Coordinates of C-alpha atoms in Angstrom, one line a residue:
M1 CA -78.3 -13.7 -5.9
E2 CA -74.6 -14.4 -5.8
W3 CA -75.4 -18.3 -6.1
L4 CA -77.7 -17.5 -9.0
H5 CA -75.2 -15.6 -10.8
N6 CA -72.5 -18.3 -10.4
V7 CA -75.0 -20.8 -11.7
Y8 CA -75.7 -18.7 -14.8
K9 CA -71.9 -18.5 -15.3
M10 CA -71.6 -22.3 -15.1
N11 CA -74.5 -22.7 -17.7
D12 CA -73.0 -20.2 -20.1
F13 CA -69.8 -22.0 -19.7
S14 CA -71.5 -25.3 -20.6
S15 CA -72.9 -23.9 -23.8
R16 CA -69.4 -22.8 -24.8
I17 CA -68.0 -26.3 -24.2
L18 CA -70.8 -27.8 -26.3
W19 CA -69.9 -25.3 -29.0
G20 CA -66.3 -26.7 -29.0
F21 CA -67.7 -30.3 -29.6
G22 CA -70.0 -29.4 -32.3
Y23 CA -73.4 -29.3 -30.5
S24 CA -74.3 -25.8 -31.5
A25 CA -76.4 -26.7 -34.4
R26 CA -78.6 -29.2 -32.2
L27 CA -78.8 -27.2 -29.0
L28 CA -79.2 -23.6 -30.5
K29 CA -82.5 -22.9 -32.1
T30 CA -81.8 -20.0 -34.4
N31 CA -83.1 -18.4 -37.5
H32 CA -81.1 -18.3 -40.8
Y33 CA -79.4 -15.2 -39.4
R34 CA -80.2 -13.2 -36.1
P35 CA -78.3 -11.2 -33.4
A36 CA -76.6 -13.5 -30.9
A37 CA -78.4 -14.0 -27.5
S38 CA -77.1 -15.4 -24.3
N39 CA -76.9 -19.1 -24.1
T40 CA -78.4 -20.9 -21.1
S41 CA -78.7 -24.6 -20.5
S42 CA -79.2 -27.0 -17.9
P43 CA -76.5 -28.9 -15.8
A44 CA -77.9 -32.0 -17.8
V45 CA -75.6 -30.8 -20.8
W46 CA -72.6 -32.6 -19.2
M47 CA -74.6 -36.0 -19.3
L48 CA -75.4 -35.4 -22.9
L49 CA -71.7 -34.6 -23.7
A50 CA -70.6 -37.7 -22.1
Q51 CA -73.1 -39.8 -23.9
R52 CA -72.5 -38.2 -27.4
S53 CA -68.7 -37.7 -27.3
G54 CA -67.6 -40.7 -25.4
R55 CA -64.6 -38.4 -24.2
I56 CA -64.0 -37.0 -20.7
P57 CA -62.2 -33.6 -21.2
A58 CA -59.4 -32.2 -19.0
L59 CA -60.4 -30.9 -15.6
F60 CA -59.8 -27.5 -14.2
A61 CA -61.1 -25.8 -11.0
V62 CA -63.8 -23.1 -10.7
V63 CA -63.5 -21.5 -7.3
Q64 CA -66.9 -20.4 -5.9
K65 CA -67.9 -19.3 -2.2
R66 CA -67.2 -22.0 0.3
R67 CA -66.5 -24.9 -2.3
I68 CA -64.6 -25.9 -5.5
F69 CA -66.3 -27.3 -8.6
T70 CA -64.4 -29.5 -11.1
M71 CA -65.6 -29.0 -14.6
P72 CA -64.4 -29.9 -18.2
E73 CA -62.0 -27.5 -19.7
T74 CA -62.6 -25.8 -23.2
V75 CA -60.1 -27.3 -25.4
Q76 CA -59.5 -25.4 -28.7
D77 CA -58.5 -28.4 -30.8
D78 CA -58.0 -27.1 -34.2
T79 CA -57.1 -30.6 -35.7
N80 CA -60.6 -32.1 -34.7
P81 CA -62.9 -29.1 -34.0
G82 CA -66.7 -29.7 -33.8
L83 CA -67.4 -27.3 -36.6
Y84 CA -65.4 -29.4 -39.2
S85 CA -66.8 -32.9 -38.0
P86 CA -69.2 -34.6 -40.4
H87 CA -72.7 -35.7 -39.1
P88 CA -72.2 -38.5 -36.3
E89 CA -74.6 -40.8 -38.2
V90 CA -71.8 -41.5 -40.9
R91 CA -69.9 -43.7 -38.3
G92 CA -69.5 -47.1 -39.5
M93 CA -70.3 -46.3 -43.4
T94 CA -68.7 -48.7 -45.6
L95 CA -70.1 -47.5 -49.0
L96 CA -69.8 -44.0 -49.5
N97 CA -72.9 -41.9 -49.3
R98 CA -71.9 -38.3 -49.8
E99 CA -75.5 -36.9 -49.1
A100 CA -75.1 -38.3 -45.5
F101 CA -72.4 -35.7 -44.7
K102 CA -74.6 -32.7 -44.9
R103 CA -74.9 -30.7 -41.7
T104 CA -75.7 -27.2 -40.5
V105 CA -73.6 -25.3 -38.1
V106 CA -74.1 -22.1 -36.2
V107 CA -71.3 -19.6 -37.1
P108 CA -70.7 -16.0 -36.0
V109 CA -71.1 -13.3 -38.5
L110 CA -70.8 -9.5 -38.8
K111 CA -73.0 -7.3 -40.9
V112 CA -70.7 -5.1 -43.1
K113 CA -71.6 -2.6 -45.9
K114 CA -70.3 -3.9 -49.3
E115 CA -67.9 -1.2 -50.0
I116 CA -65.9 -1.8 -46.9
V117 CA -65.9 -5.8 -46.9
H118 CA -62.3 -6.0 -48.4
T119 CA -61.0 -3.6 -45.7
L120 CA -62.4 -5.4 -43.0
L121 CA -61.1 -8.7 -44.3
K122 CA -57.6 -7.4 -44.2
S123 CA -58.2 -5.7 -40.8
L124 CA -59.5 -8.8 -39.1
K125 CA -57.7 -11.6 -41.0
Q126 CA -56.8 -13.4 -37.9
T127 CA -60.5 -13.5 -36.9
V128 CA -62.4 -14.2 -40.0
L129 CA -63.0 -17.7 -41.1
Q130 CA -59.9 -19.4 -42.7
R131 CA -61.2 -22.6 -44.2
P132 CA -60.5 -23.8 -47.9
G133 CA -63.6 -24.4 -49.8
L134 CA -65.8 -22.2 -47.5
K135 CA -66.8 -18.6 -48.4
R136 CA -65.8 -16.0 -45.9
V137 CA -68.4 -13.5 -47.3
V138 CA -71.9 -14.4 -48.0
E139 CA -75.1 -12.5 -49.2
D140 CA -77.2 -10.6 -46.4
P141 CA -80.8 -11.9 -47.0
E142 CA -82.1 -9.0 -45.2
D143 CA -80.1 -6.0 -46.7
E144 CA -78.9 -6.2 -50.5
D145 CA -76.4 -3.2 -49.5
S146 CA -74.6 -5.3 -47.0
K147 CA -72.7 -8.6 -46.8
L148 CA -72.2 -11.1 -43.9
V149 CA -68.5 -11.8 -42.9
I150 CA -68.1 -15.2 -41.4
L151 CA -65.9 -15.1 -38.3
D152 CA -63.8 -18.3 -37.0
P153 CA -66.0 -19.8 -34.3
H154 CA -62.9 -20.8 -32.4
K155 CA -61.8 -17.1 -32.2
V156 CA -65.2 -15.9 -31.3
P157 CA -66.5 -18.8 -29.1
Q158 CA -69.1 -16.8 -27.3
F159 CA -70.2 -14.6 -30.2
S160 CA -68.5 -11.7 -28.6
L161 CA -65.5 -9.9 -29.9
G162 CA -62.3 -8.7 -28.0
E163 CA -61.5 -5.2 -27.4
S164 CA -59.0 -5.2 -30.2
E165 CA -61.2 -6.2 -32.6
K166 CA -64.1 -3.9 -31.4
E167 CA -61.6 -1.0 -31.8
V168 CA -61.0 -2.1 -35.3
L169 CA -64.8 -2.0 -36.0
K170 CA -65.2 1.5 -34.3
Q171 CA -62.5 2.9 -36.7
L172 CA -64.4 1.4 -39.7
H173 CA -67.9 2.5 -38.4
I174 CA -69.1 -1.0 -38.1
S175 CA -71.4 -2.4 -35.5
P176 CA -69.6 -4.7 -33.2
E177 CA -72.9 -6.8 -32.9
V178 CA -72.3 -10.3 -33.7
S179 CA -74.9 -12.4 -35.1
K180 CA -75.5 -16.1 -35.8
Y181 CA -75.7 -17.7 -39.3
N182 CA -76.6 -21.2 -40.2
L183 CA -73.9 -22.5 -42.4
E184 CA -74.5 -25.7 -44.4
L185 CA -71.6 -28.0 -44.8
T186 CA -71.6 -30.8 -47.4
Y187 CA -69.1 -33.6 -48.2
E188 CA -67.0 -31.1 -50.4
N189 CA -66.3 -29.1 -47.5
F190 CA -64.6 -31.8 -45.3
K191 CA -61.0 -32.9 -45.7
S192 CA -60.0 -36.6 -46.2
E193 CA -58.8 -37.0 -42.6
E194 CA -62.0 -35.6 -41.2
I195 CA -64.4 -37.7 -43.3
L196 CA -62.3 -40.9 -42.5
R197 CA -62.1 -40.0 -38.8
A198 CA -65.8 -39.8 -38.7
V199 CA -66.4 -43.0 -40.5
L200 CA -64.0 -45.3 -39.0
P201 CA -64.7 -46.7 -35.4
E202 CA -63.5 -44.3 -32.7
G203 CA -60.0 -45.0 -31.5
Q204 CA -58.7 -46.6 -34.6
D205 CA -55.9 -45.3 -36.8
V206 CA -57.1 -43.2 -39.8
T207 CA -55.2 -43.7 -43.1
S208 CA -55.4 -40.7 -45.5
G209 CA -51.7 -40.8 -46.4
F210 CA -50.5 -42.7 -49.5
S211 CA -47.7 -43.0 -52.1
R212 CA -48.4 -41.4 -55.4
V213 CA -47.2 -42.9 -58.6
G214 CA -48.5 -40.9 -61.5
H215 CA -52.3 -41.1 -61.5
I216 CA -52.2 -44.0 -59.0
A217 CA -52.4 -43.7 -55.1
H218 CA -50.9 -46.6 -53.4
V219 CA -52.1 -47.2 -49.7
N220 CA -51.1 -50.0 -47.2
L221 CA -54.2 -50.5 -45.2
R222 CA -54.3 -52.5 -41.9
D223 CA -56.7 -55.3 -41.1
H224 CA -59.2 -53.2 -39.2
Q225 CA -59.4 -50.8 -42.1
L226 CA -60.1 -53.4 -44.8
P227 CA -64.0 -53.3 -44.3
Y228 CA -63.8 -49.6 -45.1
R229 CA -61.2 -49.9 -48.1
H230 CA -63.6 -49.1 -51.0
L231 CA -64.8 -45.9 -49.1
I232 CA -61.3 -44.9 -48.3
G233 CA -60.2 -45.5 -51.9
Q234 CA -63.2 -43.4 -53.2
V235 CA -62.5 -40.4 -50.7
I236 CA -58.8 -40.4 -51.9
V237 CA -60.0 -40.0 -55.6
D238 CA -62.5 -37.4 -54.6
K239 CA -60.0 -35.3 -52.6
N240 CA -56.9 -35.5 -54.6
P241 CA -57.0 -34.0 -58.1
G242 CA -55.1 -36.2 -60.6
I243 CA -55.5 -39.3 -58.8
T244 CA -57.8 -41.7 -60.7
C245 CA -57.0 -44.9 -59.3
V246 CA -56.2 -46.3 -55.6
V247 CA -54.6 -49.6 -54.9
N248 CA -54.0 -51.5 -51.7
K249 CA -51.0 -54.0 -51.5
T250 CA -52.5 -57.5 -50.6
N251 CA -49.1 -59.3 -50.0
I252 CA -45.5 -58.6 -49.2
I253 CA -43.0 -57.6 -51.9
D254 CA -41.7 -60.6 -53.9
S255 CA -37.9 -60.5 -53.4
T256 CA -37.3 -62.0 -56.8
Y257 CA -39.0 -59.4 -59.0
R258 CA -39.7 -56.8 -56.4
N259 CA -43.3 -56.5 -57.2
F260 CA -46.6 -57.3 -55.2
Q261 CA -50.1 -58.3 -55.7
M262 CA -52.7 -55.4 -55.3
E263 CA -56.3 -54.7 -55.2
V264 CA -57.9 -51.7 -57.0
L265 CA -60.1 -49.9 -54.4
A266 CA -61.4 -47.1 -56.4
G267 CA -61.3 -45.5 -59.9
E268 CA -60.0 -47.0 -63.0
S269 CA -58.0 -50.2 -63.3
N270 CA -55.3 -48.9 -65.5
L271 CA -51.9 -49.3 -63.9
V272 CA -49.7 -48.1 -66.6
T273 CA -48.5 -44.7 -65.6
K274 CA -45.9 -41.9 -65.9
V275 CA -44.1 -40.4 -63.3
K276 CA -41.4 -37.5 -63.1
E277 CA -38.4 -37.7 -60.7
N278 CA -35.4 -35.3 -60.5
N279 CA -36.4 -33.8 -63.9
F280 CA -36.6 -37.2 -65.6
T281 CA -39.6 -39.0 -67.0
Y282 CA -40.4 -42.6 -66.4
E283 CA -43.2 -44.8 -67.6
L284 CA -44.1 -48.2 -66.1
D285 CA -46.8 -50.8 -65.3
F286 CA -47.1 -50.4 -61.5
A287 CA -48.5 -53.9 -61.3
K288 CA -45.5 -55.6 -62.7
V289 CA -42.4 -53.4 -61.8
Y290 CA -40.9 -52.0 -58.7
W291 CA -41.3 -48.3 -58.0
N292 CA -41.0 -46.3 -54.8
P293 CA -41.4 -42.6 -54.9
R294 CA -39.9 -42.3 -51.5
L295 CA -36.6 -43.1 -52.8
S296 CA -36.2 -39.9 -55.0
T297 CA -33.8 -38.3 -52.6
E298 CA -31.5 -41.4 -52.5
H299 CA -31.5 -41.6 -56.4
G300 CA -30.4 -38.1 -56.5
R301 CA -27.9 -38.6 -53.7
I302 CA -26.0 -41.5 -55.6
V303 CA -26.1 -39.7 -58.9
E304 CA -24.6 -36.7 -57.3
L305 CA -21.4 -38.7 -56.4
L306 CA -20.9 -39.4 -60.0
K307 CA -18.7 -37.4 -62.3
P308 CA -18.6 -37.5 -66.2
G309 CA -16.6 -40.4 -67.4
D310 CA -17.2 -42.6 -64.4
V311 CA -18.5 -46.1 -64.9
L312 CA -21.7 -47.3 -63.1
F313 CA -22.7 -51.0 -62.7
D314 CA -26.4 -50.9 -61.6
V315 CA -27.0 -54.6 -60.6
F316 CA -30.7 -54.3 -59.7
A317 CA -31.5 -51.4 -62.0
G318 CA -35.3 -51.7 -62.1
I319 CA -36.6 -49.2 -64.7
G320 CA -33.6 -46.9 -64.5
P321 CA -33.8 -44.3 -61.7
F322 CA -30.0 -44.6 -61.1
A323 CA -28.9 -45.5 -64.5
I324 CA -30.7 -43.0 -66.7
P325 CA -29.6 -39.9 -64.7
A326 CA -26.1 -41.2 -64.8
A327 CA -26.1 -41.6 -68.4
K328 CA -27.3 -38.1 -68.9
K329 CA -24.4 -37.1 -66.7
K330 CA -22.1 -38.6 -69.4
C331 CA -21.1 -41.6 -67.1
V332 CA -20.6 -45.1 -68.9
V333 CA -23.6 -47.2 -67.7
F334 CA -24.2 -51.0 -67.4
A335 CA -27.7 -51.7 -66.1
N336 CA -29.3 -55.0 -65.2
D337 CA -32.5 -56.3 -63.9
L338 CA -33.6 -59.9 -63.6
N339 CA -37.3 -59.1 -64.0
P340 CA -38.2 -59.3 -67.8
E341 CA -40.9 -56.4 -67.3
S342 CA -38.5 -54.1 -65.6
Y343 CA -35.9 -54.8 -68.3
N344 CA -38.3 -53.9 -71.1
W345 CA -39.4 -50.7 -69.3
L346 CA -35.8 -49.9 -68.8
L347 CA -35.2 -49.9 -72.5
H348 CA -38.4 -48.0 -73.0
N349 CA -37.3 -45.3 -70.5
C350 CA -33.9 -45.2 -72.1
K351 CA -35.4 -44.1 -75.5
L352 CA -37.9 -41.8 -73.6
N353 CA -35.0 -40.0 -72.0
K354 CA -32.8 -40.1 -75.0
V355 CA -29.9 -42.2 -73.5
D356 CA -30.5 -45.6 -75.1
N357 CA -27.2 -45.3 -76.9
K358 CA -25.4 -44.6 -73.7
I359 CA -26.5 -47.5 -71.5
K360 CA -25.7 -51.2 -72.0
A361 CA -28.9 -53.1 -70.6
F362 CA -28.9 -56.7 -69.3
N363 CA -31.7 -59.1 -68.4
M364 CA -29.8 -61.4 -65.8
D365 CA -29.7 -62.7 -62.4
G366 CA -27.5 -60.1 -60.4
R367 CA -24.9 -62.8 -59.5
D368 CA -24.4 -63.7 -63.1
F369 CA -24.2 -60.0 -64.0
L370 CA -21.4 -59.5 -61.6
L371 CA -19.5 -62.7 -62.5
G372 CA -19.9 -62.0 -66.4
P373 CA -20.2 -58.4 -67.7
V374 CA -18.9 -56.6 -64.5
R375 CA -16.0 -58.9 -64.1
E376 CA -15.1 -58.5 -67.7
E377 CA -15.3 -54.8 -67.8
L378 CA -13.3 -54.3 -64.5
R379 CA -10.6 -56.7 -65.8
K380 CA -10.3 -54.7 -69.0
E381 CA -10.6 -51.2 -67.5
L382 CA -8.7 -51.7 -64.3
T383 CA -5.4 -52.8 -66.2
L384 CA -5.6 -49.5 -68.3
V385 CA -6.3 -47.0 -65.5
K386 CA -3.2 -45.6 -64.0
E387 CA -4.3 -42.3 -62.7
Q388 CA -7.4 -41.6 -60.6
K389 CA -9.3 -40.1 -63.5
T390 CA -12.1 -42.7 -63.7
A391 CA -14.1 -44.1 -60.9
F392 CA -16.1 -47.3 -60.7
H393 CA -19.3 -47.4 -58.8
I394 CA -21.5 -50.5 -58.2
V395 CA -24.9 -49.9 -57.0
M396 CA -26.8 -52.8 -55.4
N397 CA -30.4 -51.6 -54.5
L398 CA -32.1 -54.8 -53.5
P399 CA -32.4 -54.2 -49.7
A400 CA -34.0 -57.6 -48.9
L401 CA -31.1 -59.6 -50.6
A402 CA -28.2 -57.4 -51.8
I403 CA -25.8 -58.1 -48.8
E404 CA -26.0 -61.8 -49.7
F405 CA -24.5 -61.0 -53.1
L406 CA -21.4 -59.4 -51.8
D407 CA -19.5 -62.7 -51.5
V408 CA -19.3 -62.5 -55.3
F409 CA -16.4 -60.0 -54.9
R410 CA -14.0 -62.5 -53.2
H411 CA -11.3 -62.9 -55.7
L412 CA -13.4 -61.6 -58.5
L413 CA -10.2 -60.6 -60.3
V414 CA -6.8 -62.2 -60.6
G415 CA -3.4 -60.2 -60.5
E416 CA -2.4 -56.9 -59.0
P417 CA -4.2 -53.7 -59.1
C418 CA -2.6 -50.9 -61.0
S419 CA -3.7 -48.5 -58.1
A420 CA -5.6 -48.8 -55.0
A421 CA -7.2 -45.5 -55.8
V422 CA -9.2 -47.1 -58.7
L423 CA -10.7 -50.0 -56.6
P424 CA -14.6 -50.0 -57.2
T425 CA -16.9 -48.3 -54.7
V426 CA -20.0 -50.3 -53.8
H427 CA -23.2 -48.8 -52.7
C428 CA -25.1 -51.8 -51.1
Y429 CA -28.7 -51.4 -49.6
G430 CA -30.1 -53.4 -46.8
F431 CA -32.9 -53.5 -44.1
S432 CA -32.1 -53.8 -40.5
K433 CA -34.4 -54.4 -37.5
H434 CA -31.4 -54.2 -35.2
K435 CA -31.3 -51.8 -32.3
N436 CA -28.0 -50.4 -33.9
P437 CA -28.8 -50.6 -37.7
T438 CA -25.5 -49.3 -38.7
K439 CA -23.3 -51.7 -36.8
D440 CA -25.7 -54.6 -38.0
I441 CA -25.3 -53.9 -41.6
Q442 CA -21.4 -53.4 -41.6
E443 CA -21.0 -56.7 -39.8
R444 CA -23.2 -58.4 -42.3
A445 CA -21.4 -57.0 -45.2
E446 CA -18.0 -57.9 -43.5
A447 CA -19.2 -61.6 -43.1
A448 CA -20.1 -61.6 -46.7
L449 CA -16.8 -60.1 -47.9
G450 CA -14.7 -62.1 -45.4
A451 CA -12.9 -58.9 -44.6
S452 CA -13.0 -56.1 -42.0
L453 CA -14.5 -52.7 -43.2
E454 CA -13.7 -50.9 -40.0
G455 CA -12.7 -47.4 -40.9
R456 CA -13.0 -48.2 -44.6
C457 CA -17.0 -47.7 -45.0
S458 CA -19.7 -45.3 -44.4
T459 CA -23.4 -46.0 -43.8
Y460 CA -26.3 -43.7 -44.7
L461 CA -29.9 -44.0 -43.3
V462 CA -32.2 -43.9 -46.4
R463 CA -35.6 -44.1 -44.7
N464 CA -37.7 -45.6 -41.9
V465 CA -39.6 -48.5 -43.7
A466 CA -41.7 -49.5 -40.6
P467 CA -41.5 -49.5 -36.9
N468 CA -38.1 -50.8 -36.0
K469 CA -37.2 -51.4 -39.5
E470 CA -34.6 -49.2 -41.3
M471 CA -33.4 -49.1 -44.9
L472 CA -29.6 -48.2 -45.0
C473 CA -26.9 -47.9 -47.8
I474 CA -23.4 -49.1 -46.8
T475 CA -20.6 -47.6 -49.1
F476 CA -17.1 -48.9 -49.5
Q477 CA -14.2 -49.4 -51.7
I478 CA -13.7 -53.2 -52.2
P479 CA -10.5 -54.2 -50.3
V480 CA -7.7 -55.2 -52.6
D481 CA -7.2 -58.5 -50.7
V482 CA -10.9 -59.2 -51.3
L483 CA -11.2 -58.4 -54.9
Y484 CA -7.8 -59.7 -56.2
K485 CA -6.6 -63.1 -56.1
R486 CA -2.6 -62.9 -56.1
P487 CA -0.9 -65.3 -58.5
C488 CA 2.0 -67.3 -57.2
P489 CA 5.4 -65.7 -57.9
A490 CA 7.0 -66.8 -61.3
G491 CA 9.0 -70.0 -60.9
E492 CA 7.4 -70.8 -57.6
K493 CA 5.1 -73.9 -57.3
P494 CA 2.6 -74.4 -54.8
A495 CA 3.7 -76.8 -51.9
P496 CA 2.9 -80.4 -52.7
K497 CA 0.4 -82.3 -50.6
R498 CA 2.1 -84.6 -48.0
L499 CA 1.4 -88.2 -48.6
R500 CA -0.6 -89.8 -45.8
T501 CA 1.5 -92.6 -44.0
C502 CA 0.5 -95.5 -41.8
K503 CA 1.7 -93.7 -38.8
D504 CA -0.8 -90.9 -39.5
S505 CA -3.7 -93.3 -39.9
T506 CA -2.8 -95.1 -36.7
E507 CA -2.5 -91.7 -34.8
E508 CA -6.1 -90.6 -36.2
D509 CA -7.6 -94.0 -35.4
I510 CA -6.5 -93.7 -31.9
Q511 CA -7.8 -90.1 -31.4
S512 CA -11.1 -91.1 -32.8

């Protein structure tokens, strides 16, 4: 009898394991609603589990008389519970069929009089079903004066309540008997991650994240996800209110204009959109200009450094996320971008944010902008500034190439500075795959400037772009010996070049 009792315990445990992996609806034949009964199943359930799940759960020991059995452990995985897994037949689907996601699962319920349902929900809030989109209270088909309160199957795995829950029910005069209820789930009840995890081949990465640009969702799919790209796009549209278009980048960013080719995966093909960032509104054509919502914090950080009256030179301005907030802060702003589309949207957004009369916009190559308008303005302003009232900031946000432009500052001006305190401050962005990205970006900046920045610069980690690839900002005041070319003292002429003699020629010929 003891042996038989142990076998019963093992089989009952097997049923609980199958519940955790989503087999309840297939193994338990139930009516729409009936009191729970003991679940018995044969040892063959472990073969079924291995065949259907493809997974081997962790092991633990069950001690019995004279021997030890190793059996799978019940794992309460709320990130991928069987209850919230779509029907297994959707695996490999490439064209979305919402009807195929329908399934029925068996969940525990309590029968409760209508007038005390609300009280029960408050008293057992940790035990009742907490799932967005699913009702916690449903009609009782057998008693119009009662309701059925659905319990969380992970909190009531054996259709049996704990002592604390039973005590609550006793005080409310509610029967502790837990019944079974067939709950129908549809496509609308599953989250994006759950749908994609069920569709894509097992073991592959699931992409449900995206960058949002107005009504557009921008994804970067990997090669193994491309066969499912249209389904992924449609799921994102379905599950994210306000998203009406999903695009996938099909090539790397063009370093010249900072845009990229893209494919519309789902929804409308309209890529002209409106975004809000740091209380400013921007409009843009996402197919033709660069915009990255992940840089919002960085835009705000730089603008926070500026004071009214400061001068900002934005070398690679894009559509204005640095320039427009700076102008609103009563800074003098010179903004430039080589991309004609970005330049036009910059002008448009200046008007949209009512700073069009406070920004001087240019459509030039960044090097030409530095050698032209920036040099002229610095030459004019730095000779007038004698006190540290006005600061000059140069923002160079073109991470793929900006450091290569730093050599422009070598002897950009001629003469002597009025004060070292008013030397321009540069905020230059770059990418690094180096194991020490801070050291790497500083050394590259020093090489371009031809001078050391040790103790005279700071670096800020903007974001992780990809595995082993960081985006950083290095900030420094341009060293005076770099920015200024010192003229010869008055009355002093450069040393004349020495004439080459026959002796020199002979010595060189011998050495060669």
